[in-house]
PDB file of C-alpha atoms and ligand atoms in Angstrom:
ATOM      1  CA  MET W 134      24.825 -11.445 -23.784  1.00 85.00           C
ATOM      2  CA  ILE W 135      28.044 -11.894 -25.788  1.00 91.00           C
ATOM      3  CA  PHE W 136      31.456 -10.538 -24.757  1.00 96.00           C
ATOM      4  CA  GLN W 137      33.096 -10.020 -28.124  1.00 95.00           C
ATOM      5  CA  GLY W 138      36.436 -11.850 -28.368  1.00 98.00           C
ATOM      6  CA  ARG W 139      36.564 -12.945 -24.711  1.00 98.00           C
ATOM      7  CA  PHE W 140      37.828 -16.399 -25.761  1.00 98.00           C
ATOM      8  CA  ALA W 141      39.669 -15.386 -28.945  1.00 98.00           C
ATOM      9  CA  GLY W 142      42.488 -17.836 -29.658  1.00 98.00           C
ATOM     10  CA  LYS W 143      41.401 -20.247 -26.901  1.00 98.00           C
ATOM     11  CA  VAL W 144      40.676 -23.937 -27.404  1.00 99.00           C
ATOM     12  CA  MET W 145      37.810 -25.182 -25.243  1.00 99.00           C
ATOM     13  CA  VAL W 146      36.702 -28.784 -24.754  1.00 99.00           C
ATOM     14  CA  VAL W 147      33.108 -29.184 -23.545  1.00 99.00           C
ATOM     15  CA  THR W 148      31.870 -32.615 -22.479  1.00 99.00           C
ATOM     16  CA  GLY W 149      28.185 -33.462 -22.801  1.00 98.00           C
ATOM     17  CA  ALA W 150      27.933 -30.805 -25.512  1.00 99.00           C
ATOM     18  CA  ALA W 151      24.981 -32.247 -27.458  1.00 98.00           C
ATOM     19  CA  GLN W 152      22.235 -30.613 -25.381  1.00 98.00           C
ATOM     20  CA  GLY W 153      21.375 -28.595 -22.288  1.00 98.00           C
ATOM     21  CA  ILE W 154      23.989 -26.608 -20.368  1.00 98.00           C
ATOM     22  CA  GLY W 155      26.900 -28.126 -22.335  1.00 98.00           C
ATOM     23  CA  ALA W 156      25.508 -27.141 -25.737  1.00 98.00           C
ATOM     24  CA  GLY W 157      24.747 -23.641 -24.446  1.00 98.00           C
ATOM     25  CA  VAL W 158      28.262 -23.163 -23.053  1.00 99.00           C
ATOM     26  CA  ALA W 159      29.801 -24.331 -26.329  1.00 99.00           C
ATOM     27  CA  ILE W 160      27.643 -22.127 -28.579  1.00 98.00           C
ATOM     28  CA  ARG W 161      28.236 -18.988 -26.518  1.00 98.00           C
ATOM     29  CA  ALA W 162      31.985 -19.619 -26.110  1.00 98.00           C
ATOM     30  CA  ALA W 163      32.272 -20.087 -29.885  1.00 98.00           C
ATOM     31  CA  ALA W 164      30.451 -16.791 -30.420  1.00 98.00           C
ATOM     32  CA  GLU W 165      33.026 -15.202 -28.083  1.00 98.00           C
ATOM     33  CA  GLY W 166      35.928 -16.546 -30.168  1.00 98.00           C
ATOM     34  CA  ALA W 167      36.813 -20.001 -28.790  1.00 99.00           C
ATOM     35  CA  SER W 168      37.596 -23.009 -30.964  1.00 99.00           C
ATOM     36  CA  LEU W 169      35.337 -25.752 -29.663  1.00 99.00           C
ATOM     37  CA  VAL W 170      35.803 -29.479 -29.183  1.00 99.00           C
ATOM     38  CA  LEU W 171      32.339 -30.915 -28.580  1.00 99.00           C
ATOM     39  CA  VAL W 172      32.353 -34.278 -26.824  1.00 99.00           C
ATOM     40  CA  ASP W 173      29.280 -36.435 -26.351  1.00 98.00           C
ATOM     41  CA  ARG W 174      28.130 -40.004 -26.791  1.00 98.00           C
ATOM     42  CA  ALA W 175      24.996 -38.790 -28.606  1.00 98.00           C
ATOM     43  CA  GLU W 176      25.580 -38.732 -32.360  1.00 98.00           C
ATOM     44  CA  PHE W 177      23.516 -35.533 -32.747  1.00 98.00           C
ATOM     45  CA  VAL W 178      26.361 -33.575 -31.144  1.00 98.00           C
ATOM     46  CA  THR W 179      27.292 -32.940 -34.810  1.00 98.00           C
ATOM     47  CA  GLU W 180      24.255 -30.627 -35.014  1.00 98.00           C
ATOM     48  CA  VAL W 181      25.866 -28.304 -32.423  1.00 98.00           C
ATOM     49  CA  GLU W 182      29.097 -28.446 -34.448  1.00 98.00           C
ATOM     50  CA  GLN W 183      27.186 -27.477 -37.610  1.00 98.00           C
ATOM     51  CA  GLU W 184      25.376 -24.647 -35.795  1.00 98.00           C
ATOM     52  CA  ILE W 185      28.676 -23.166 -34.593  1.00 98.00           C
ATOM     53  CA  ILE W 186      30.322 -23.444 -38.017  1.00 98.00           C
ATOM     54  CA  ALA W 187      27.251 -21.955 -39.750  1.00 98.00           C
ATOM     55  CA  ALA W 188      27.534 -18.960 -37.406  1.00 98.00           C
ATOM     56  CA  GLY W 189      31.178 -18.464 -38.448  1.00 98.00           C
ATOM     57  CA  GLY W 190      32.794 -20.239 -35.483  1.00 98.00           C
ATOM     58  CA  LYS W 191      35.258 -23.121 -35.216  1.00 98.00           C
ATOM     59  CA  ALA W 192      34.235 -26.535 -33.880  1.00 99.00           C
ATOM     60  CA  VAL W 193      34.884 -30.248 -34.159  1.00 99.00           C
ATOM     61  CA  SER W 194      32.877 -32.990 -32.515  1.00 98.00           C
ATOM     62  CA  VAL W 195      34.010 -36.249 -30.921  1.00 98.00           C
ATOM     63  CA  THR W 196      31.635 -39.115 -30.215  1.00 98.00           C
ATOM     64  CA  CYS W 197      32.805 -41.269 -27.320  1.00 98.00           C
ATOM     65  CA  ASP W 198      31.746 -42.677 -23.963  1.00 98.00           C
ATOM     66  CA  LEU W 199      33.323 -40.719 -21.102  1.00 99.00           C
ATOM     67  CA  GLU W 200      32.348 -43.375 -18.579  1.00 98.00           C
ATOM     68  CA  THR W 201      35.481 -45.118 -19.862  1.00 98.00           C
ATOM     69  CA  TYR W 202      39.054 -43.849 -19.494  1.00 98.00           C
ATOM     70  CA  GLU W 203      39.608 -44.674 -23.178  1.00 98.00           C
ATOM     71  CA  GLY W 204      36.810 -42.268 -24.094  1.00 98.00           C
ATOM     72  CA  ALA W 205      38.384 -39.463 -22.074  1.00 99.00           C
ATOM     73  CA  ALA W 206      41.814 -40.085 -23.611  1.00 98.00           C
ATOM     74  CA  GLN W 207      40.276 -40.201 -27.112  1.00 98.00           C
ATOM     75  CA  ALA W 208      38.542 -36.850 -26.541  1.00 98.00           C
ATOM     76  CA  MET W 209      41.707 -35.061 -25.401  1.00 99.00           C
ATOM     77  CA  ALA W 210      43.761 -36.594 -28.235  1.00 98.00           C
ATOM     78  CA  ALA W 211      41.149 -35.456 -30.768  1.00 98.00           C
ATOM     79  CA  ALA W 212      41.254 -31.920 -29.353  1.00 98.00           C
ATOM     80  CA  VAL W 213      45.044 -31.735 -29.654  1.00 98.00           C
ATOM     81  CA  ALA W 214      44.907 -33.219 -33.158  1.00 98.00           C
ATOM     82  CA  ALA W 215      42.338 -30.607 -34.234  1.00 98.00           C
ATOM     83  CA  PHE W 216      43.680 -27.456 -32.585  1.00 98.00           C
ATOM     84  CA  GLY W 217      47.125 -28.273 -31.103  1.00 98.00           C
ATOM     85  CA  ARG W 218      46.313 -27.376 -27.476  1.00 98.00           C
ATOM     86  CA  ILE W 219      43.597 -27.338 -24.797  1.00 99.00           C
ATOM     87  CA  ASP W 220      43.212 -24.081 -22.902  1.00 99.00           C
ATOM     88  CA  ILE W 221      39.900 -24.811 -21.180  1.00 99.00           C
ATOM     89  CA  LEU W 222      38.121 -28.038 -20.268  1.00 99.00           C
ATOM     90  CA  VAL W 223      34.482 -27.849 -19.162  1.00 99.00           C
ATOM     91  CA  ASN W 224      33.512 -31.129 -17.500  1.00 99.00           C
ATOM     92  CA  ASN W 225      29.764 -30.996 -17.963  1.00 99.00           C
ATOM     93  CA  VAL W 226      28.751 -34.677 -18.318  1.00 99.00           C
ATOM     94  CA  GLY W 227      26.577 -35.764 -15.412  1.00 98.00           C
ATOM     95  CA  GLY W 228      23.046 -35.680 -14.102  1.00 98.00           C
ATOM     96  CA  ALA W 229      20.896 -37.737 -11.750  1.00 98.00           C
ATOM     97  CA  ILE W 230      19.565 -40.778 -13.592  1.00 97.00           C
ATOM     98  CA  ARG W 231      16.964 -41.750 -10.969  1.00 96.00           C
ATOM     99  CA  MET W 232      15.136 -39.972  -8.171  1.00 97.00           C
ATOM    100  CA  ARG W 233      14.131 -42.230  -5.278  1.00 97.00           C
ATOM    101  CA  PRO W 234      14.647 -42.589  -1.536  1.00 98.00           C
ATOM    102  CA  TYR W 235      18.091 -44.074  -0.906  1.00 98.00           C
ATOM    103  CA  ALA W 236      16.600 -47.266   0.598  1.00 98.00           C
ATOM    104  CA  GLN W 237      14.883 -47.875  -2.773  1.00 97.00           C
ATOM    105  CA  PHE W 238      18.084 -47.772  -4.871  1.00 98.00           C
ATOM    106  CA  GLU W 239      19.334 -51.106  -6.158  1.00 97.00           C
ATOM    107  CA  PRO W 240      23.104 -51.616  -5.841  1.00 98.00           C
ATOM    108  CA  ALA W 241      23.626 -51.495  -9.618  1.00 98.00           C
ATOM    109  CA  GLN W 242      21.723 -48.195  -9.734  1.00 98.00           C
ATOM    110  CA  ILE W 243      24.062 -46.690  -7.124  1.00 98.00           C
ATOM    111  CA  ASP W 244      27.042 -47.653  -9.286  1.00 98.00           C
ATOM    112  CA  ALA W 245      25.403 -46.182 -12.389  1.00 98.00           C
ATOM    113  CA  GLU W 246      25.003 -42.759 -10.733  1.00 98.00           C
ATOM    114  CA  ILE W 247      28.689 -42.646  -9.764  1.00 98.00           C
ATOM    115  CA  ARG W 248      29.708 -43.749 -13.266  1.00 98.00           C
ATOM    116  CA  ARG W 249      27.553 -40.985 -14.811  1.00 98.00           C
ATOM    117  CA  SER W 250      28.290 -38.064 -12.499  1.00 98.00           C
ATOM    118  CA  LEU W 251      31.797 -38.596 -11.085  1.00 99.00           C
ATOM    119  CA  MET W 252      33.920 -40.834 -13.321  1.00 99.00           C
ATOM    120  CA  PRO W 253      33.806 -38.796 -16.580  1.00 99.00           C
ATOM    121  CA  THR W 254      35.154 -35.724 -14.750  1.00 99.00           C
ATOM    122  CA  LEU W 255      37.755 -37.726 -12.836  1.00 98.00           C
ATOM    123  CA  TYR W 256      38.908 -39.376 -16.091  1.00 99.00           C
ATOM    124  CA  CYS W 257      38.885 -36.185 -18.190  1.00 99.00           C
ATOM    125  CA  CYS W 258      40.866 -34.227 -15.581  1.00 99.00           C
ATOM    126  CA  HIS W 259      43.511 -36.950 -15.610  1.00 99.00           C
ATOM    127  CA  ALA W 260      43.570 -37.207 -19.403  1.00 99.00           C
ATOM    128  CA  VAL W 261      43.944 -33.443 -19.922  1.00 99.00           C
ATOM    129  CA  LEU W 262      46.692 -32.877 -17.342  1.00 98.00           C
ATOM    130  CA  PRO W 263      49.694 -33.867 -19.519  1.00 98.00           C
ATOM    131  CA  VAL W 264      48.526 -31.376 -22.165  1.00 99.00           C
ATOM    132  CA  MET W 265      48.028 -28.525 -19.688  1.00 99.00           C
ATOM    133  CA  LEU W 266      51.277 -29.319 -17.853  1.00 99.00           C
ATOM    134  CA  ASP W 267      53.177 -29.172 -21.166  1.00 98.00           C
ATOM    135  CA  GLN W 268      51.554 -25.800 -21.898  1.00 98.00           C
ATOM    136  CA  GLY W 269      52.239 -24.559 -18.355  1.00 98.00           C
ATOM    137  CA  ALA W 270      48.648 -23.294 -18.328  1.00 98.00           C
ATOM    138  CA  GLY W 271      45.065 -24.478 -18.371  1.00 99.00           C
ATOM    139  CA  ILE W 272      41.627 -23.986 -16.862  1.00 99.00           C
ATOM    140  CA  ILE W 273      39.248 -26.740 -15.781  1.00 99.00           C
ATOM    141  CA  VAL W 274      35.624 -25.911 -14.953  1.00 99.00           C
ATOM    142  CA  ASN W 275      33.660 -28.762 -13.387  1.00 99.00           C
ATOM    143  CA  LEU W 276      29.887 -29.050 -13.031  1.00 99.00           C
ATOM    144  CA  SER W 277      28.808 -29.859  -9.503  1.00 98.00           C
ATOM    145  CA  SER W 278      25.250 -29.453  -8.129  1.00 98.00           C
ATOM    146  CA  ASN W 279      23.249 -28.017  -5.257  1.00 98.00           C
ATOM    147  CA  ALA W 280      22.122 -31.646  -4.811  1.00 97.00           C
ATOM    148  CA  THR W 281      25.037 -32.221  -2.434  1.00 98.00           C
ATOM    149  CA  ARG W 282      22.321 -31.282   0.073  1.00 97.00           C
ATOM    150  CA  GLY W 283      19.116 -32.567  -1.461  1.00 97.00           C
ATOM    151  CA  ILE W 284      16.671 -35.436  -1.231  1.00 98.00           C
ATOM    152  CA  ARG W 285      15.828 -38.446  -3.462  1.00 98.00           C
ATOM    153  CA  ARG W 286      19.215 -38.785  -5.190  1.00 98.00           C
ATOM    154  CA  VAL W 287      21.826 -39.667  -2.570  1.00 98.00           C
ATOM    155  CA  PRO W 288      24.232 -41.453  -4.980  1.00 98.00           C
ATOM    156  CA  TYR W 289      24.193 -38.422  -7.307  1.00 98.00           C
ATOM    157  CA  SER W 290      24.735 -36.162  -4.271  1.00 98.00           C
ATOM    158  CA  ALA W 291      27.745 -38.282  -3.352  1.00 98.00           C
ATOM    159  CA  ALA W 292      29.094 -38.080  -6.911  1.00 99.00           C
ATOM    160  CA  LYS W 293      28.791 -34.282  -6.894  1.00 98.00           C
ATOM    161  CA  GLY W 294      30.395 -34.110  -3.444  1.00 98.00           C
ATOM    162  CA  GLY W 295      33.231 -36.000  -5.131  1.00 98.00           C
ATOM    163  CA  ILE W 296      33.343 -33.322  -7.836  1.00 99.00           C
ATOM    164  CA  ASN W 297      33.724 -30.665  -5.126  1.00 98.00           C
ATOM    165  CA  GLY W 298      36.548 -32.639  -3.489  1.00 98.00           C
ATOM    166  CA  LEU W 299      38.458 -33.249  -6.695  1.00 98.00           C
ATOM    167  CA  THR W 300      38.037 -29.595  -7.725  1.00 99.00           C
ATOM    168  CA  GLN W 301      39.618 -28.371  -4.494  1.00 98.00           C
ATOM    169  CA  ALA W 302      42.382 -30.992  -4.297  1.00 99.00           C
ATOM    170  CA  LEU W 303      43.356 -30.713  -7.972  1.00 99.00           C
ATOM    171  CA  ALA W 304      43.428 -26.916  -7.721  1.00 99.00           C
ATOM    172  CA  MET W 305      45.739 -27.134  -4.723  1.00 98.00           C
ATOM    173  CA  GLU W 306      48.048 -29.662  -6.377  1.00 98.00           C
ATOM    174  CA  TYR W 307      48.434 -27.855  -9.726  1.00 98.00           C
ATOM    175  CA  ALA W 308      48.059 -24.138  -8.983  1.00 98.00           C
ATOM    176  CA  GLU W 309      51.808 -23.614  -9.202  1.00 98.00           C
ATOM    177  CA  SER W 310      51.829 -25.360 -12.588  1.00 98.00           C
ATOM    178  CA  GLY W 311      49.562 -22.632 -13.967  1.00 98.00           C
ATOM    179  CA  ILE W 312      46.376 -24.693 -13.891  1.00 99.00           C
ATOM    180  CA  ARG W 313      43.153 -23.328 -12.371  1.00 99.00           C
ATOM    181  CA  VAL W 314      40.408 -25.748 -11.330  1.00 99.00           C
ATOM    182  CA  VAL W 315      36.964 -24.413 -10.423  1.00 99.00           C
ATOM    183  CA  ALA W 316      33.342 -25.509 -10.435  1.00 99.00           C
ATOM    184  CA  THR W 317      29.816 -24.215 -10.481  1.00 99.00           C
ATOM    185  CA  ALA W 318      27.063 -25.901  -8.488  1.00 98.00           C
ATOM    186  CA  PRO W 319      23.845 -25.327 -10.445  1.00 98.00           C
ATOM    187  CA  GLY W 320      20.435 -25.504  -8.879  1.00 98.00           C
ATOM    188  CA  GLY W 321      17.274 -26.602 -10.660  1.00 97.00           C
ATOM    189  CA  THR W 322      17.443 -25.366 -14.244  1.00 98.00           C
ATOM    190  CA  SER W 323      14.598 -24.959 -16.735  1.00 97.00           C
ATOM    191  CA  ALA W 324      15.419 -26.354 -20.164  1.00 97.00           C
ATOM    192  CA  PRO W 325      13.617 -27.757 -23.201  1.00 96.00           C
ATOM    193  CA  PRO W 326      12.742 -31.484 -23.062  1.00 95.00           C
ATOM    194  CA  ARG W 327      15.925 -33.599 -23.252  1.00 96.00           C
ATOM    195  CA  ARG W 328      16.576 -35.439 -26.532  1.00 96.00           C
ATOM    196  CA  VAL W 329      18.718 -37.861 -24.504  1.00 96.00           C
ATOM    197  CA  PRO W 330      16.790 -38.600 -21.302  1.00 95.00           C
ATOM    198  CA  ARG W 331      18.676 -38.987 -18.040  1.00 95.00           C
ATOM    199  CA  ASN W 332      17.016 -42.396 -17.519  1.00 94.00           C
ATOM    200  CA  ALA W 333      16.768 -44.343 -20.765  1.00 93.00           C
ATOM    201  CA  GLU W 334      14.195 -46.686 -19.170  1.00 92.00           C
ATOM    202  CA  GLY W 335      11.777 -43.797 -18.481  1.00 90.00           C
ATOM    203  CA  ASP W 336      10.223 -42.953 -15.097  1.00 89.00           C
ATOM    204  CA  ASN W 337       7.165 -44.810 -13.800  1.00 92.00           C
ATOM    205  CA  VAL W 338       4.399 -43.111 -11.781  1.00 94.00           C
ATOM    206  CA  GLN W 339       6.104 -43.777  -8.444  1.00 95.00           C
ATOM    207  CA  GLU W 340       9.381 -42.344  -9.767  1.00 93.00           C
ATOM    208  CA  GLN W 341       7.578 -39.275 -11.079  1.00 94.00           C
ATOM    209  CA  THR W 342       6.208 -38.716  -7.554  1.00 97.00           C
ATOM    210  CA  TRP W 343       9.700 -38.984  -6.058  1.00 97.00           C
ATOM    211  CA  MET W 344      10.945 -36.581  -8.751  1.00 96.00           C
ATOM    212  CA  ALA W 345       8.201 -34.091  -7.812  1.00 97.00           C
ATOM    213  CA  GLU W 346       9.298 -34.292  -4.168  1.00 97.00           C
ATOM    214  CA  ALA W 347      12.878 -33.452  -5.187  1.00 97.00           C
ATOM    215  CA  VAL W 348      11.675 -30.544  -7.360  1.00 97.00           C
ATOM    216  CA  GLU W 349       9.654 -29.187  -4.423  1.00 97.00           C
ATOM    217  CA  GLN W 350      12.679 -29.428  -2.110  1.00 97.00           C
ATOM    218  CA  VAL W 351      14.980 -27.738  -4.657  1.00 97.00           C
ATOM    219  CA  THR W 352      12.524 -24.895  -5.277  1.00 97.00           C
ATOM    220  CA  SER W 353      11.827 -24.261  -1.591  1.00 96.00           C
ATOM    221  CA  SER W 354      15.571 -24.384  -0.720  1.00 97.00           C
ATOM    222  CA  ALA W 355      16.283 -21.558  -3.188  1.00 98.00           C
ATOM    223  CA  PHE W 356      15.916 -18.085  -1.638  1.00 98.00           C
ATOM    224  CA  MET W 357      14.445 -17.021  -4.989  1.00 98.00           C
ATOM    225  CA  LYS W 358      11.859 -19.866  -4.952  1.00 98.00           C
ATOM    226  CA  ARG W 359      12.314 -20.571  -8.646  1.00 98.00           C
ATOM    227  CA  TYR W 360      14.384 -22.562 -11.112  1.00 98.00           C
ATOM    228  CA  GLY W 361      17.206 -20.859 -13.008  1.00 98.00           C
ATOM    229  CA  THR W 362      17.453 -20.543 -16.766  1.00 98.00           C
ATOM    230  CA  LEU W 363      20.068 -22.118 -19.033  1.00 98.00           C
ATOM    231  CA  ASP W 364      21.576 -18.656 -19.599  1.00 98.00           C
ATOM    232  CA  GLU W 365      21.867 -18.154 -15.829  1.00 98.00           C
ATOM    233  CA  GLN W 366      23.973 -21.352 -15.656  1.00 98.00           C
ATOM    234  CA  ILE W 367      26.046 -20.689 -18.777  1.00 98.00           C
ATOM    235  CA  ALA W 368      27.191 -17.177 -17.762  1.00 98.00           C
ATOM    236  CA  PRO W 369      28.967 -18.124 -14.483  1.00 98.00           C
ATOM    237  CA  ILE W 370      30.627 -21.143 -16.149  1.00 99.00           C
ATOM    238  CA  LEU W 371      32.091 -18.868 -18.811  1.00 98.00           C
ATOM    239  CA  PHE W 372      33.130 -16.242 -16.278  1.00 98.00           C
ATOM    240  CA  LEU W 373      35.102 -18.905 -14.372  1.00 99.00           C
ATOM    241  CA  ALA W 374      36.538 -20.210 -17.674  1.00 99.00           C
ATOM    242  CA  SER W 375      37.739 -16.740 -18.650  1.00 98.00           C
ATOM    243  CA  ASP W 376      40.845 -14.812 -17.641  1.00 98.00           C
ATOM    244  CA  GLU W 377      38.582 -12.454 -15.670  1.00 98.00           C
ATOM    245  CA  ALA W 378      38.632 -15.189 -13.001  1.00 98.00           C
ATOM    246  CA  SER W 379      42.433 -15.469 -13.040  1.00 98.00           C
ATOM    247  CA  TYR W 380      42.718 -15.318  -9.222  1.00 98.00           C
ATOM    248  CA  VAL W 381      39.928 -17.863  -8.618  1.00 99.00           C
ATOM    249  CA  THR W 382      40.887 -21.478  -8.095  1.00 99.00           C
ATOM    250  CA  GLY W 383      39.630 -24.357  -5.941  1.00 98.00           C
ATOM    251  CA  SER W 384      36.258 -22.610  -5.627  1.00 98.00           C
ATOM    252  CA  VAL W 385      32.824 -24.131  -6.114  1.00 98.00           C
ATOM    253  CA  LEU W 386      30.376 -21.355  -6.987  1.00 98.00           C
ATOM    254  CA  PRO W 387      26.749 -22.077  -6.060  1.00 98.00           C
ATOM    255  CA  VAL W 388      24.432 -20.912  -8.866  1.00 98.00           C
ATOM    256  CA  ALA W 389      21.149 -21.825  -7.284  1.00 98.00           C
ATOM    257  CA  GLY W 390      19.188 -18.723  -6.327  1.00 98.00           C
ATOM    258  CA  GLY W 391      20.611 -18.685  -2.802  1.00 98.00           C
ATOM    259  CA  ASP W 392      20.784 -22.446  -2.164  1.00 97.00           C
ATOM    260  CA  ILE W 393      24.402 -23.218  -1.334  1.00 93.00           C
ATOM    261  CA  GLY W 394      24.072 -27.006  -1.777  1.00 87.00           C
TER     262      GLY W 394
HETATM  263  N1  LIG E 693      19.911 -29.288 -15.435  1.00 60.07           N
HETATM  264  C1  LIG E 693      19.888 -29.123 -14.129  1.00 60.07           C
HETATM  265  O1  LIG E 693      18.842 -28.804 -13.543  1.00 60.07           O
HETATM  266  C2  LIG E 693      21.153 -29.303 -13.325  1.00 60.07           C
HETATM  267  C3  LIG E 693      21.158 -28.989 -11.958  1.00 60.07           C
HETATM  268  C4  LIG E 693      22.334 -29.185 -11.216  1.00 60.07           C
HETATM  269  C5  LIG E 693      23.470 -29.666 -11.840  1.00 60.07           C
HETATM  270  N2  LIG E 693      23.437 -29.961 -13.173  1.00 60.07           N
HETATM  271  C6  LIG E 693      24.645 -30.520 -13.783  1.00 60.07           C
HETATM  272  O2  LIG E 693      24.927 -29.813 -14.983  1.00 60.07           O
HETATM  273  C7  LIG E 693      25.465 -30.712 -15.955  1.00 60.07           C
HETATM  274  C8  LIG E 693      24.653 -30.620 -17.245  1.00 60.07           C
HETATM  275  O3  LIG E 693      23.304 -30.901 -16.948  1.00 60.07           O
HETATM  276  P1  LIG E 693      22.204 -30.954 -18.122  1.00 60.07           P
HETATM  277  O4  LIG E 693      20.888 -31.092 -17.443  1.00 60.07           O
HETATM  278  O5  LIG E 693      22.427 -29.852 -19.074  1.00 60.07           O
HETATM  279  O6  LIG E 693      22.590 -32.361 -18.820  1.00 60.07           O
HETATM  280  P2  LIG E 693      21.750 -33.271 -19.820  1.00 60.07           P
HETATM  281  O7  LIG E 693      21.370 -34.531 -19.105  1.00 60.07           O
HETATM  282  O8  LIG E 693      20.651 -32.493 -20.484  1.00 60.07           O
HETATM  283  O9  LIG E 693      22.833 -33.589 -20.945  1.00 60.07           O
HETATM  284  C9  LIG E 693      23.970 -34.354 -20.647  1.00 60.07           C
HETATM  285  C10 LIG E 693      24.737 -34.625 -21.926  1.00 60.07           C
HETATM  286  O10 LIG E 693      25.835 -35.476 -21.580  1.00 60.07           O
HETATM  287  C11 LIG E 693      25.903 -36.568 -22.494  1.00 60.07           C
HETATM  288  N3  LIG E 693      26.481 -37.718 -21.808  1.00 60.07           N
HETATM  289  C12 LIG E 693      25.960 -38.382 -20.743  1.00 60.07           C
HETATM  290  N4  LIG E 693      26.757 -39.388 -20.403  1.00 60.07           N
HETATM  291  C13 LIG E 693      27.819 -39.357 -21.264  1.00 60.07           C
HETATM  292  C14 LIG E 693      28.985 -40.148 -21.405  1.00 60.07           C
HETATM  293  N5  LIG E 693      29.217 -41.202 -20.617  1.00 60.07           N
HETATM  294  N6  LIG E 693      29.857 -39.838 -22.383  1.00 60.07           N
HETATM  295  C15 LIG E 693      29.630 -38.790 -23.211  1.00 60.07           C
HETATM  296  N7  LIG E 693      28.535 -38.014 -23.116  1.00 60.07           N
HETATM  297  C16 LIG E 693      27.644 -38.291 -22.156  1.00 60.07           C
HETATM  298  C17 LIG E 693      24.464 -36.797 -22.922  1.00 60.07           C
HETATM  299  O11 LIG E 693      24.388 -37.482 -24.169  1.00 60.07           O
HETATM  300  C18 LIG E 693      23.914 -35.372 -22.989  1.00 60.07           C
HETATM  301  O12 LIG E 693      24.119 -34.779 -24.254  1.00 60.07           O
HETATM  302  C19 LIG E 693      25.466 -32.098 -15.307  1.00 60.07           C
HETATM  303  O13 LIG E 693      26.731 -32.377 -14.755  1.00 60.07           O
HETATM  304  C20 LIG E 693      24.442 -31.962 -14.203  1.00 60.07           C
HETATM  305  O14 LIG E 693      24.671 -32.853 -13.125  1.00 60.07           O
HETATM  306  C21 LIG E 693      22.310 -29.785 -13.923  1.00 60.07           C
END
């Protein structure tokens, strides 16, 4: 479904825009009138840019690593250079790299989960604030997860708990500056195979078994006993990003078929 002109005149930055939920948010927001800044470390993010432009929309892409503060600063600077402002930031980068019992995580793997699923959002929120404070307005939508209560990915759960905390605290601190900060907490989501896998090393048979245990827990925790679709994740993100949600801030909306995370 498209709401014609819902984001007309708005500049939206989407991180992790090359595939999955991020690409879907960007393509639909562009169709609803937003000018898009597509940020990803995967070079093929340019294909999403080309798709939006071919459909008559406006988009630029930025290739950088948001696990570094420099990457976050580069992304925001590129957005301002391209479109002069940032109305909406969707912090979508994240995702559990490995599924395993916590006792089986190696220390470096714990760090990697926090770097993937907490630091890009923490850095991007900081990097965008001067722009939004200058404007006296801005909207930040973060991607959390129902995994804050889930098995086989405790470091990722901790990272997403961090997303919930920063969403609430940032909203409280900057509400009077005209900045709204919100999040969705998706549940299991069906999507085409990832071009960029979560775990570049691939999953061995044992890891696939642990993954299956997590999938079973996620499915049984949902009242609806099923995964969601990409569209079912994209729609609530865009509602929160729109002016229809103008009195919503500091909220984390579970989008998980009844699982509240
Ligand atoms: N898909 C799900 O089932 C699900 C469930 C709950 C929460 N979520 C959350 O939703 C968000 C999107 O999930 P998804 O499955 O669509 O993601 P995905 O793994 O399919 O895609 C993530 C994108 O982010 C990019 N990326 C990763 N690290 C980056 C970095 N350091 N710098 C720049 N780009 C980087 C990747 O290249 C990729 O294009 C994540 O935050 C995830 O935790 C997803």
